């Protein structure tokens, strides 16, 4: 017992003596969101929005600071040179990159945050259609600050139309073999911030192509198991039906990866359908017809998306990574050369498990 007490006492002593610097809220500026844009001549423009304590008030004000430098660390120093208190990044939730900068590659501008022990794990990265500074400087119509609003916007859409896209997942995909990262593509519209789509990358470079927001559900179906979300099926001109996802599962079957690779993607989707014109949802025969028709329409869209990814030589579905994990002496160079021409079959099975309030 005495030995355990001694260990506890020693641990407390070490914790108090380790020199951790205390930060008083009134003596720092809390950064929530930062944006980086290309500034030409191998320079970047950093724009940060910070919360500023208001004397005698519970609410926080907002200020924006800018700096043009050669790297992220220098931008932080220049921004601090303009502030009455140091900028603390412990509550940083979102980092934005302008599309022009993202096309040149993001490794140099992401690496700093990977090494920063003050940055939390729940840090989101996103690309801005246009300039990041325009979004950072926005005065949102909602009461919340732009940083909180963008964070909640991304988190809400991860449940439905976006893949999970925090800092660590980006780094894994960027530096992994046989996989390419994706990031949310944001834009400003009518003084609001919205998701435009899913930006596609080759390694750390944005290729200038993206999956539109309305097709984000299809990408999520192809890339992960999930629940929630909805998709609007277009039967023909001016005739649409919306299905709500109850449960979606995806399985990949990759064969002969080192010679003549073939891929089969099996998607099982359980969904509910509340209304569709021209069918009796109480009739099992009609429900089967709807399932077959939905499989045909959505299956075609899924195949088109896979082909688009192959045509652009990007692999955000991580098919190469999966093939590597299942193939002895995996030949990455052969796979990457063959990837654009690999026959990929998409097999979609839809089961309508709820078709009305009565059920």
Tab-separated table of C-alpha atoms in Angstrom, residues 57-228:
chain	number	residue	atom	x	y	z
A	57	UNK	CA	-19.712	40.266	-21.582
A	58	UNK	CA	-20.285	36.520	-21.854
A	59	UNK	CA	-20.248	36.548	-25.663
A	60	UNK	CA	-17.147	36.543	-27.841
A	61	UNK	CA	-16.345	38.931	-30.641
A	62	UNK	CA	-14.696	37.945	-33.922
A	63	UNK	CA	-11.573	39.269	-35.621
A	64	UNK	CA	-9.767	38.212	-38.782
A	65	UNK	CA	-5.987	38.327	-39.274
A	66	UNK	CA	-4.030	37.780	-42.505
A	67	UNK	CA	-0.437	37.097	-43.500
A	68	UNK	CA	1.429	36.360	-46.742
A	69	UNK	CA	4.474	34.113	-46.271
A	70	UNK	CA	6.306	31.078	-47.655
A	71	UNK	CA	4.984	28.533	-45.134
A	72	UNK	CA	2.372	27.891	-42.453
A	73	UNK	CA	4.667	28.474	-39.474
A	74	UNK	CA	5.766	31.865	-40.772
A	75	UNK	CA	2.119	32.787	-41.371
A	76	UNK	CA	1.355	32.014	-37.712
A	77	UNK	CA	4.230	34.251	-36.595
A	78	UNK	CA	3.118	37.142	-38.779
A	79	UNK	CA	-0.474	36.819	-37.584
A	80	UNK	CA	0.698	36.850	-33.967
A	81	UNK	CA	2.697	40.004	-34.712
A	82	UNK	CA	-0.598	41.822	-35.326
A	83	UNK	CA	-2.528	40.578	-32.289
A	84	UNK	CA	-2.653	41.875	-28.690
A	85	UNK	CA	-2.646	38.285	-27.397
A	86	UNK	CA	-1.183	35.042	-28.799
A	87	UNK	CA	-3.419	32.964	-31.064
A	88	UNK	CA	-4.137	29.530	-29.551
A	89	UNK	CA	-5.021	26.679	-31.899
A	90	UNK	CA	-6.229	24.149	-29.347
A	91	UNK	CA	-9.831	24.643	-30.466
A	92	UNK	CA	-9.083	24.755	-34.182
A	93	UNK	CA	-11.781	22.685	-35.882
A	94	UNK	CA	-11.494	23.385	-39.617
A	95	UNK	CA	-8.668	24.150	-42.053
A	96	UNK	CA	-9.677	25.405	-45.501
A	97	UNK	CA	-7.606	25.440	-48.671
A	98	UNK	CA	-8.382	27.465	-51.796
A	99	UNK	CA	-8.723	25.325	-54.913
A	100	UNK	CA	-5.766	26.960	-56.679
A	101	UNK	CA	-3.452	26.077	-53.787
A	102	UNK	CA	-4.929	22.578	-53.534
A	103	UNK	CA	-4.125	21.908	-57.200
A	104	UNK	CA	-0.421	22.467	-56.421
A	105	UNK	CA	-0.401	19.985	-53.521
A	106	UNK	CA	-1.219	20.212	-49.829
A	107	UNK	CA	1.495	18.138	-48.142
A	108	UNK	CA	3.592	21.113	-47.049
A	109	UNK	CA	0.547	22.868	-45.604
A	110	UNK	CA	-0.942	19.860	-43.802
A	111	UNK	CA	2.265	18.455	-42.320
A	112	UNK	CA	2.599	21.280	-39.763
A	113	UNK	CA	-0.731	20.375	-38.174
A	114	UNK	CA	0.134	16.681	-38.130
A	115	UNK	CA	3.134	17.509	-35.937
A	116	UNK	CA	1.335	19.988	-33.680
A	117	UNK	CA	0.479	18.353	-30.304
A	118	UNK	CA	-2.019	21.130	-29.545
A	119	UNK	CA	-4.238	20.197	-32.485
A	120	UNK	CA	-7.074	17.815	-31.661
A	121	UNK	CA	-7.998	14.662	-33.550
A	122	UNK	CA	-11.361	16.057	-34.661
A	123	UNK	CA	-9.818	18.470	-37.150
A	124	UNK	CA	-11.515	18.672	-40.545
A	125	UNK	CA	-9.915	19.669	-43.836
A	126	UNK	CA	-11.898	21.068	-46.764
A	127	UNK	CA	-11.371	22.651	-50.174
A	128	UNK	CA	-13.075	25.918	-51.084
A	129	UNK	CA	-14.397	26.466	-54.599
A	130	UNK	CA	-12.640	29.784	-55.123
A	131	UNK	CA	-10.649	31.379	-52.313
A	132	UNK	CA	-10.550	30.128	-48.740
A	133	UNK	CA	-10.278	33.664	-47.362
A	134	UNK	CA	-13.719	34.561	-48.752
A	135	UNK	CA	-15.308	31.822	-46.666
A	136	UNK	CA	-13.250	32.596	-43.551
A	137	UNK	CA	-14.272	36.262	-43.690
A	138	UNK	CA	-17.970	35.534	-44.151
A	139	UNK	CA	-20.479	36.961	-41.731
A	140	UNK	CA	-22.859	34.006	-41.385
A	141	UNK	CA	-26.575	34.643	-41.110
A	142	UNK	CA	-26.710	32.226	-38.212
A	143	UNK	CA	-25.539	33.329	-34.767
A	144	UNK	CA	-22.732	30.782	-34.748
A	145	UNK	CA	-19.230	31.704	-35.879
A	146	UNK	CA	-18.004	30.517	-39.311
A	147	UNK	CA	-15.712	27.924	-37.688
A	148	UNK	CA	-18.512	26.283	-35.713
A	149	UNK	CA	-20.902	26.532	-38.651
A	150	UNK	CA	-18.510	24.823	-41.092
A	151	UNK	CA	-17.626	22.111	-38.556
A	152	UNK	CA	-21.284	21.303	-37.934
A	153	UNK	CA	-22.032	21.456	-41.671
A	154	UNK	CA	-19.343	18.845	-42.387
A	155	UNK	CA	-20.322	16.614	-39.443
A	156	UNK	CA	-23.994	16.658	-40.405
A	157	UNK	CA	-23.236	15.670	-43.999
A	158	UNK	CA	-20.799	12.907	-42.971
A	159	UNK	CA	-23.878	11.086	-41.697
A	160	UNK	CA	-25.564	11.279	-45.107
A	161	UNK	CA	-23.597	12.448	-48.166
A	162	UNK	CA	-19.911	12.788	-47.244
A	163	UNK	CA	-17.274	10.201	-46.351
A	164	UNK	CA	-15.540	10.630	-42.990
A	165	UNK	CA	-12.840	13.209	-43.741
A	166	UNK	CA	-10.819	14.285	-40.718
A	167	UNK	CA	-7.087	15.088	-40.707
A	168	UNK	CA	-5.908	11.577	-39.861
A	169	UNK	CA	-7.997	9.854	-42.522
A	170	UNK	CA	-6.694	12.312	-45.103
A	171	UNK	CA	-3.091	11.600	-44.074
A	172	UNK	CA	-3.642	7.837	-44.242
A	173	UNK	CA	-5.121	8.050	-47.737
A	174	UNK	CA	-2.537	10.552	-48.950
A	175	UNK	CA	0.496	8.547	-47.838
A	176	UNK	CA	-0.975	5.082	-48.294
A	177	UNK	CA	-0.420	2.754	-51.248
A	178	UNK	CA	-3.313	2.069	-53.581
A	179	UNK	CA	-5.589	4.760	-52.189
A	180	UNK	CA	-6.258	8.463	-52.846
A	181	UNK	CA	-7.875	10.965	-50.471
A	182	UNK	CA	-11.064	12.974	-50.869
A	183	UNK	CA	-12.140	16.157	-49.104
A	184	UNK	CA	-15.376	18.166	-48.888
A	185	UNK	CA	-15.655	20.891	-51.523
A	186	UNK	CA	-17.345	23.972	-50.054
A	187	UNK	CA	-18.654	27.155	-51.635
A	188	UNK	CA	-20.468	30.325	-50.649
A	189	UNK	CA	-23.946	30.890	-52.046
A	190	UNK	CA	-26.272	33.757	-51.121
A	191	UNK	CA	-24.253	34.606	-48.003
A	192	UNK	CA	-24.367	31.020	-46.834
A	193	UNK	CA	-21.857	28.194	-46.766
A	194	UNK	CA	-22.827	24.975	-48.552
A	195	UNK	CA	-21.290	21.674	-49.626
A	196	UNK	CA	-20.705	21.680	-53.382
A	197	UNK	CA	-19.418	18.127	-53.565
A	198	UNK	CA	-16.538	15.745	-52.868
A	199	UNK	CA	-13.143	16.928	-54.166
A	200	UNK	CA	-11.012	14.215	-55.781
A	201	UNK	CA	-7.253	13.972	-55.208
A	202	UNK	CA	-4.277	12.219	-56.725
A	203	UNK	CA	-1.966	11.880	-53.733
A	204	UNK	CA	-2.003	15.395	-52.216
A	205	UNK	CA	-3.107	17.266	-55.362
A	206	UNK	CA	-6.697	18.271	-56.096
A	207	UNK	CA	-7.298	17.212	-59.710
A	208	UNK	CA	-10.001	19.825	-60.308
A	209	UNK	CA	-12.760	17.188	-60.530
A	210	UNK	CA	-15.427	16.538	-57.934
A	211	UNK	CA	-18.457	14.385	-57.234
A	212	UNK	CA	-21.556	16.641	-57.070
A	213	UNK	CA	-23.280	16.845	-53.701
A	214	UNK	CA	-26.420	15.107	-54.950
A	215	UNK	CA	-24.301	12.072	-55.912
A	216	UNK	CA	-22.407	12.004	-52.620
A	217	UNK	CA	-24.820	9.339	-51.367
A	218	UNK	CA	-23.760	7.056	-54.228
A	219	UNK	CA	-20.067	7.483	-53.380
A	220	UNK	CA	-20.791	6.735	-49.736
A	221	UNK	CA	-22.665	3.581	-50.750
A	222	UNK	CA	-19.625	2.447	-52.774
A	223	UNK	CA	-17.029	3.283	-50.127
A	224	UNK	CA	-18.415	2.295	-46.717
A	225	UNK	CA	-21.158	0.647	-44.676
A	226	UNK	CA	-23.566	3.179	-43.240
A	227	UNK	CA	-27.100	4.055	-42.262
A	228	UNK	CA	-29.193	7.195	-42.815
